[in-house]
PDB file of C-alpha atoms in Angstrom:
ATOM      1  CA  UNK S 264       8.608  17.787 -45.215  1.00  0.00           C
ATOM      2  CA  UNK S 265       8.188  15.292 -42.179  1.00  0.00           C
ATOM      3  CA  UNK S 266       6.286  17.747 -40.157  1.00  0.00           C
ATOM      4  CA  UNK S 267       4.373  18.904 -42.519  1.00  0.00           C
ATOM      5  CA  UNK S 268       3.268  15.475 -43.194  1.00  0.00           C
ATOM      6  CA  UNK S 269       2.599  14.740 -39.179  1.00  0.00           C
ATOM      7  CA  UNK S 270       0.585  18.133 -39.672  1.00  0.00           C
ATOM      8  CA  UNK S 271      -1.666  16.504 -42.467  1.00  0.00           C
ATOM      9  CA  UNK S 272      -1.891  12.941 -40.742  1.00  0.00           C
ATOM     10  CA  UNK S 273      -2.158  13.545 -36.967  1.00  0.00           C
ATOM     11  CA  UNK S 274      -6.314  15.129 -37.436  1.00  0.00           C
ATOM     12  CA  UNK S 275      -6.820  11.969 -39.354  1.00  0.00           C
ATOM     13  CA  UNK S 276      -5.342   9.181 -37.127  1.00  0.00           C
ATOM     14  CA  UNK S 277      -7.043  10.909 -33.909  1.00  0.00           C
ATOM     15  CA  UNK S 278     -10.278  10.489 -36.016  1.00  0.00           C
ATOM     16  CA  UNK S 279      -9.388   6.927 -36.747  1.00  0.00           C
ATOM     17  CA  UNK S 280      -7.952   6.180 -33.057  1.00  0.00           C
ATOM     18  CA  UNK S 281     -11.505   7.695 -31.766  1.00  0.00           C
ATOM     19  CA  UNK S 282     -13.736   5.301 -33.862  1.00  0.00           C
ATOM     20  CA  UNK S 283     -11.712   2.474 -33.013  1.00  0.00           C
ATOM     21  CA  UNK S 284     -12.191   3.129 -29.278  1.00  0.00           C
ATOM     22  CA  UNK S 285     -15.803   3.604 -29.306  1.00  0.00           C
ATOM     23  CA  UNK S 286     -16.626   0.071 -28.333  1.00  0.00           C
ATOM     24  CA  UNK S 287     -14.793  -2.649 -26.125  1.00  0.00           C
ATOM     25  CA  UNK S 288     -11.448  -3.666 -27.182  1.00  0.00           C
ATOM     26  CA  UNK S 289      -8.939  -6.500 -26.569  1.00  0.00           C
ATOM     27  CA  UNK S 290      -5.610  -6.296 -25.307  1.00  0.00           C
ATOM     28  CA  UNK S 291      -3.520  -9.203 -23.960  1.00  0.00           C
ATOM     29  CA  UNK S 292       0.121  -9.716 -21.749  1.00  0.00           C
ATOM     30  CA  UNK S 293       0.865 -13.293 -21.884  1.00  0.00           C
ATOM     31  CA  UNK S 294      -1.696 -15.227 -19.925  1.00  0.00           C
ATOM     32  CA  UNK S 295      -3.776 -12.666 -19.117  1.00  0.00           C
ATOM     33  CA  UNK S 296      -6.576 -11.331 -21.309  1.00  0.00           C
ATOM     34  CA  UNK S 297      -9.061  -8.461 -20.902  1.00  0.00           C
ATOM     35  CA  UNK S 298     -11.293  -5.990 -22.470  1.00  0.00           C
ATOM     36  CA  UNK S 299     -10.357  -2.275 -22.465  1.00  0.00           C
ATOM     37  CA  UNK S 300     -13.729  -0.209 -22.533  1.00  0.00           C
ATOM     38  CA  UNK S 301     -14.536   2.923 -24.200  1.00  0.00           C
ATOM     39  CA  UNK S 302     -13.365   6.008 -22.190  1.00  0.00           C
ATOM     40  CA  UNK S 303     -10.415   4.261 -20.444  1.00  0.00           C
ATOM     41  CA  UNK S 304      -6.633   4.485 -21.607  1.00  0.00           C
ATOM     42  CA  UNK S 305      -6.069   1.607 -24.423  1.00  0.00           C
ATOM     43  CA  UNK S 306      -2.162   0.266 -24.010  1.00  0.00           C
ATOM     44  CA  UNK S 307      -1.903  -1.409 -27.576  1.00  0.00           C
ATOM     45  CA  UNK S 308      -0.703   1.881 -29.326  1.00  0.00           C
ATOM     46  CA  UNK S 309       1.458   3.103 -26.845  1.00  0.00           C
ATOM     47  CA  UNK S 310       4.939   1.349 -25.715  1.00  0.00           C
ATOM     48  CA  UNK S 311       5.287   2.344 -21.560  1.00  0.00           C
ATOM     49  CA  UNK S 312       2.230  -0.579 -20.424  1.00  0.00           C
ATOM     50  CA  UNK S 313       4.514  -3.223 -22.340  1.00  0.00           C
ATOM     51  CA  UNK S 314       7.942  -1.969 -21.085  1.00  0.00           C
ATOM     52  CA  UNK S 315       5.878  -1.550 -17.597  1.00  0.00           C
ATOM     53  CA  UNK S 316       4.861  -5.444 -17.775  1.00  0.00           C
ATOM     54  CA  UNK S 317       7.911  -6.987 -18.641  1.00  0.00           C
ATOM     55  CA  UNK S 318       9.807  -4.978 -16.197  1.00  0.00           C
ATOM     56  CA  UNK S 319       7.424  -6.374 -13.507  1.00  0.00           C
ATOM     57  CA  UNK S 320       7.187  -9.756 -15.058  1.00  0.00           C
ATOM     58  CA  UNK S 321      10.691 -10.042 -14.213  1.00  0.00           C
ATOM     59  CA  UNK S 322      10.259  -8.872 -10.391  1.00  0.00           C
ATOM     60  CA  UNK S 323       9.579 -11.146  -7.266  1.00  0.00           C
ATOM     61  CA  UNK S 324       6.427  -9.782  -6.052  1.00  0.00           C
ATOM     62  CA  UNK S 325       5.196 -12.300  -3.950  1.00  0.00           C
ATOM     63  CA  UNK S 326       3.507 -10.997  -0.651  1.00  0.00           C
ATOM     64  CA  UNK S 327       4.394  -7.615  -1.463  1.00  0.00           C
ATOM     65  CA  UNK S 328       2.245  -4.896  -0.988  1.00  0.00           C
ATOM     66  CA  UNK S 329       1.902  -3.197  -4.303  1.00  0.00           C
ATOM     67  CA  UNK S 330      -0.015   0.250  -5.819  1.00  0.00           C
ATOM     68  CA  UNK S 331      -1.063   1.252  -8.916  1.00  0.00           C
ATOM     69  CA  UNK S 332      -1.505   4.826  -9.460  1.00  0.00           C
ATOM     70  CA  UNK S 333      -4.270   5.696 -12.387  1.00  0.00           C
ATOM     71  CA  UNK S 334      -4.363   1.388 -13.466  1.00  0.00           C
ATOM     72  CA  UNK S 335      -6.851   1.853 -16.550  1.00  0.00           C
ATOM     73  CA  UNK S 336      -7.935  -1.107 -17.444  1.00  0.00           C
ATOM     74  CA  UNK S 337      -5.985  -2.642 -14.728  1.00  0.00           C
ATOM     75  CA  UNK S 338      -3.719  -4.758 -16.951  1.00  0.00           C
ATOM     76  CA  UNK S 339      -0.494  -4.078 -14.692  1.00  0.00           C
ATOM     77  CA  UNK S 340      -2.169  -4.487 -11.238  1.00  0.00           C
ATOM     78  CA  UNK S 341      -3.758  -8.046 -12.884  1.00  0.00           C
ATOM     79  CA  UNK S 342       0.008  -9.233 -13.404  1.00  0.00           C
ATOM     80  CA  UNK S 343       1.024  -7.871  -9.781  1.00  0.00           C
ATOM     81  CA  UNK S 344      -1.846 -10.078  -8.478  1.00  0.00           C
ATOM     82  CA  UNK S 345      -1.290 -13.086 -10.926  1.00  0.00           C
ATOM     83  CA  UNK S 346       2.869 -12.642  -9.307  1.00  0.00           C
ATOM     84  CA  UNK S 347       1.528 -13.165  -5.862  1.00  0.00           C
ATOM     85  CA  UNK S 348       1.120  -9.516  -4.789  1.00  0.00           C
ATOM     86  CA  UNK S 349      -1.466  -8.052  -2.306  1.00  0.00           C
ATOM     87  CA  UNK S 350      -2.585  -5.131  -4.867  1.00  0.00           C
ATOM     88  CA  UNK S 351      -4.519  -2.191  -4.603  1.00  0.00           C
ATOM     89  CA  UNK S 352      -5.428  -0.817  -8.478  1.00  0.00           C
ATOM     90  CA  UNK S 353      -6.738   3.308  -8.067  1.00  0.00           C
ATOM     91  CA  UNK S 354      -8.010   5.384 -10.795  1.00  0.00           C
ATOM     92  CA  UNK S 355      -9.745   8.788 -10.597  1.00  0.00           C
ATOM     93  CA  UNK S 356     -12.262   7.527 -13.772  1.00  0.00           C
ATOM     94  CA  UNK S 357     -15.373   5.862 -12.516  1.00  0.00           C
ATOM     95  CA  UNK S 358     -15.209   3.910 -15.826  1.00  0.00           C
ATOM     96  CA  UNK S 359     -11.753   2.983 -15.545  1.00  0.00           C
ATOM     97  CA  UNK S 360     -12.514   1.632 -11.953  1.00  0.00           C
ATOM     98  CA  UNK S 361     -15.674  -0.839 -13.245  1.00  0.00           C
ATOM     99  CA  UNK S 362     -13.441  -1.929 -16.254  1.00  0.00           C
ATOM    100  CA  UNK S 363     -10.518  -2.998 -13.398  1.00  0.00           C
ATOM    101  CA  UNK S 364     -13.217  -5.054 -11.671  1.00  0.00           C
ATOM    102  CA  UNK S 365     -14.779  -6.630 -14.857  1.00  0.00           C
ATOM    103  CA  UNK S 366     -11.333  -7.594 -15.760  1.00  0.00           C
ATOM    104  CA  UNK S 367     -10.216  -8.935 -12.229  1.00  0.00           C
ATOM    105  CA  UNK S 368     -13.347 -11.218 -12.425  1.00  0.00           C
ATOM    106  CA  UNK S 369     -12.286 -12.239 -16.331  1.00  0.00           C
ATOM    107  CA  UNK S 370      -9.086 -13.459 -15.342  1.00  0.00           C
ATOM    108  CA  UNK S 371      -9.862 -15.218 -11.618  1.00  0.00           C
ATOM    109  CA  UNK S 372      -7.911 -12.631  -9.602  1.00  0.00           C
ATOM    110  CA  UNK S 373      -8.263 -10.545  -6.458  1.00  0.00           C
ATOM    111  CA  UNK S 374      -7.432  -6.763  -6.224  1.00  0.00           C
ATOM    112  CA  UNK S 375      -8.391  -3.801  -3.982  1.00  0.00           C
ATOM    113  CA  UNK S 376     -10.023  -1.307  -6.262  1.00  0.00           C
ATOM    114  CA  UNK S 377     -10.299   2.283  -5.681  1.00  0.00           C
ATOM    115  CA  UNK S 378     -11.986   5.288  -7.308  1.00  0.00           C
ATOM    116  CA  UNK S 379      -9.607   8.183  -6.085  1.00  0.00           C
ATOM    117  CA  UNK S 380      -7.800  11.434  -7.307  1.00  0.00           C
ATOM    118  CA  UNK S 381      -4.216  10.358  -6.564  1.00  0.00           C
ATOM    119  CA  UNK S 382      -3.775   8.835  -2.909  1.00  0.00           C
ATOM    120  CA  UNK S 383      -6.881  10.848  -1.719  1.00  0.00           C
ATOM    121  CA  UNK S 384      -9.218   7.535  -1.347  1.00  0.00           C
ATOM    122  CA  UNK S 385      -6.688   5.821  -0.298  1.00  0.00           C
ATOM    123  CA  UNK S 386      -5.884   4.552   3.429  1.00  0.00           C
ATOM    124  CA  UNK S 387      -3.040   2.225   3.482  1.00  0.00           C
ATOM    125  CA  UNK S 388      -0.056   4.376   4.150  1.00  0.00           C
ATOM    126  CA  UNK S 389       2.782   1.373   3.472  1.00  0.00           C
ATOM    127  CA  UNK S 390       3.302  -0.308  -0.162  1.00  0.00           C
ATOM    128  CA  UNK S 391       6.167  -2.032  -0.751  1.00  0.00           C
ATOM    129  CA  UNK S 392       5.699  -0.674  -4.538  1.00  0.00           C
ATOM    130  CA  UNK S 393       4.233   1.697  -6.281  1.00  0.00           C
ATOM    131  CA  UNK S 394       3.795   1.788  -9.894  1.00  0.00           C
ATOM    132  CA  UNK S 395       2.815   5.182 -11.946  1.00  0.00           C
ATOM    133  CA  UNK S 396       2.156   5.544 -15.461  1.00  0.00           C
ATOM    134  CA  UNK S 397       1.136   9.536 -15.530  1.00  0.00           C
ATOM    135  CA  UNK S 398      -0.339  11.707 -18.108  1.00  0.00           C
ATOM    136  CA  UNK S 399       2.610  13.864 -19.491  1.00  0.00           C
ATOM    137  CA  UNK S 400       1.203  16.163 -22.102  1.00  0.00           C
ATOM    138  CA  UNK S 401       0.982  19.515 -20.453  1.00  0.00           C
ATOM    139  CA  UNK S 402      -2.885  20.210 -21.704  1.00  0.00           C
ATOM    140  CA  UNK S 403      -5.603  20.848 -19.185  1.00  0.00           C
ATOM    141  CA  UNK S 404      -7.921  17.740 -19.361  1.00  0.00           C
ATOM    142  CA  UNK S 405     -11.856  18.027 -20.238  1.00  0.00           C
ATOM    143  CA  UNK S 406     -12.820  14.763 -18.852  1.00  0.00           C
ATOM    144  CA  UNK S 407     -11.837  11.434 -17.703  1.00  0.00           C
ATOM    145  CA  UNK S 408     -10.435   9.931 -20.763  1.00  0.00           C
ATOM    146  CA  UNK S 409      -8.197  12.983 -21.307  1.00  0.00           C
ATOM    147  CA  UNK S 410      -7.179  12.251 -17.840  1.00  0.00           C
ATOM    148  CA  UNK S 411      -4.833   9.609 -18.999  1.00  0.00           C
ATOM    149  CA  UNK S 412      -2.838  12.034 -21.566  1.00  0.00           C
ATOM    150  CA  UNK S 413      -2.812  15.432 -19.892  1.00  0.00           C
ATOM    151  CA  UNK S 414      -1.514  16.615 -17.014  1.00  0.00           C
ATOM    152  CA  UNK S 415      -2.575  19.908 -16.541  1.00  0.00           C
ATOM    153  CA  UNK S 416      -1.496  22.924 -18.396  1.00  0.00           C
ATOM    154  CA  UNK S 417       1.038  23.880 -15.308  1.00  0.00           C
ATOM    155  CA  UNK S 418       1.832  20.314 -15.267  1.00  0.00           C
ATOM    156  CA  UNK S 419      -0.387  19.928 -11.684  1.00  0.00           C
ATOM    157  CA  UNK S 420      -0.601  16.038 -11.988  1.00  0.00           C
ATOM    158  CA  UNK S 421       3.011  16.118 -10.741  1.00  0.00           C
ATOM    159  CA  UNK S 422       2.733  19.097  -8.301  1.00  0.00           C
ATOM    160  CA  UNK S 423       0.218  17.613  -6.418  1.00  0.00           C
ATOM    161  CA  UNK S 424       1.585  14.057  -6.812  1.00  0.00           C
ATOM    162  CA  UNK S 425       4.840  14.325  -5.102  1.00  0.00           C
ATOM    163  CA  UNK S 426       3.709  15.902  -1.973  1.00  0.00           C
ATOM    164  CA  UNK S 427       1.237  13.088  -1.485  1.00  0.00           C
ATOM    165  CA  UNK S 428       3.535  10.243  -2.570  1.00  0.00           C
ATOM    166  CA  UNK S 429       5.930  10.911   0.469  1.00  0.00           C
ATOM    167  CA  UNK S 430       3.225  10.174   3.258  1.00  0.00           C
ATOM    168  CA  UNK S 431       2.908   6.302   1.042  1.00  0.00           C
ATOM    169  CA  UNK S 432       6.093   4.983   1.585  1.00  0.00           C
ATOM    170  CA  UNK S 433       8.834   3.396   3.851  1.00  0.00           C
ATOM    171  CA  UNK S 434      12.817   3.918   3.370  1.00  0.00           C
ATOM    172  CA  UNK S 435      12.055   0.559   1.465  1.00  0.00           C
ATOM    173  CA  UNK S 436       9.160   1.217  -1.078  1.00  0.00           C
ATOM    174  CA  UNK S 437       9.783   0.733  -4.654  1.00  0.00           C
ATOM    175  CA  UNK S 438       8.448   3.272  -6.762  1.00  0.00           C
ATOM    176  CA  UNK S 439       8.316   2.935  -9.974  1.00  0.00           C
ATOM    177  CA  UNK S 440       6.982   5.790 -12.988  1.00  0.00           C
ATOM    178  CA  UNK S 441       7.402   5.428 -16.436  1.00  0.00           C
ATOM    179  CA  UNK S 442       7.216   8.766 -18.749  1.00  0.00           C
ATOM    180  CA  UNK S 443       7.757   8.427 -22.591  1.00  0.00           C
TER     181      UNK S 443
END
């Protein structure tokens, strides 16, 4: 009975979800506001951003040298910065990387963004932390936006993530992925 109603709803709350995203939204984490643009990852209907910020919210990050993996609208690396941390915010989608900027600017803060596939683009080869929220859904992705959700259909997010992850850290980096 259950599934069969997920069956009937899911097509129709995509639908809904996609309309909704078409232009700029809001999202907000205590003090700090921004807008979420169409075509990057939007963290109001999904649980890991929040349990990602409060988990951070609670950490000590002053001078430390922090890394987001795939930031989105940047909302995590914004609180890293905002905690006193010398941030570097990466995404592979060219949108994803403006809407980071635009949202640095809205909320007076200074990051180090980066368009890059993974660590490719990336030079620095110490962070104290580095925080991942990855796509999980084993689809191959058509574009950016699907980016966010699917992994691959082999799952080659992770494959080529965990190779590359171990040239990025020290015996004391922090590293820190969520999956739901």
């Amino acid at each position: 009975m259950i599934h069969k109603l997920l069956q009937i709803l899911t097509p129709v709350l995509q639908t809904l979800l996609k309309r909704y995203l078409r232009k700029p939204r809001p999202y907000s984490y205590k003090d700090l506001d921004i807008i979420v643009n169409p075509g990057v990852f939007y963290p109001r209907f999904v649980f890991s951003t929040k349990i990602l910020l409060e988990f951070l919210d609670e950490k000590d990050l002053t001078g430390k040298k922090f890394l987001e993996l795939g930031a989105g609208s940047g909302i995590i690396s914004l609180l890293a910065a905002g905690k006193g941390a010398s941030v570097t915010a990466s995404d592979i989608n060219p949108v994803a990387v403006e809407n980071i900027k635009q949202n640095a600017i809205l909320n007076h803060l200074e990051l180090n963004v980066i368009e890059s596939n993974l660590f490719r683009n990336i030079a620095d080869k110490n962070f104290d932390m580095i925080v991942i929220a990855p796509p999980y859904y084993p689809k191959a992705p058509g574009n950016f936006s699907e980016m966010a959700w699917f992994c691959g259909k082999d799952f080659e997010y992770f494959t080529n993530l965990f190779p590359q992850l171990s040239e990025h850290i020290t015996p004391f980096t922090e590293i820190i992925m969520i999956l739901s």
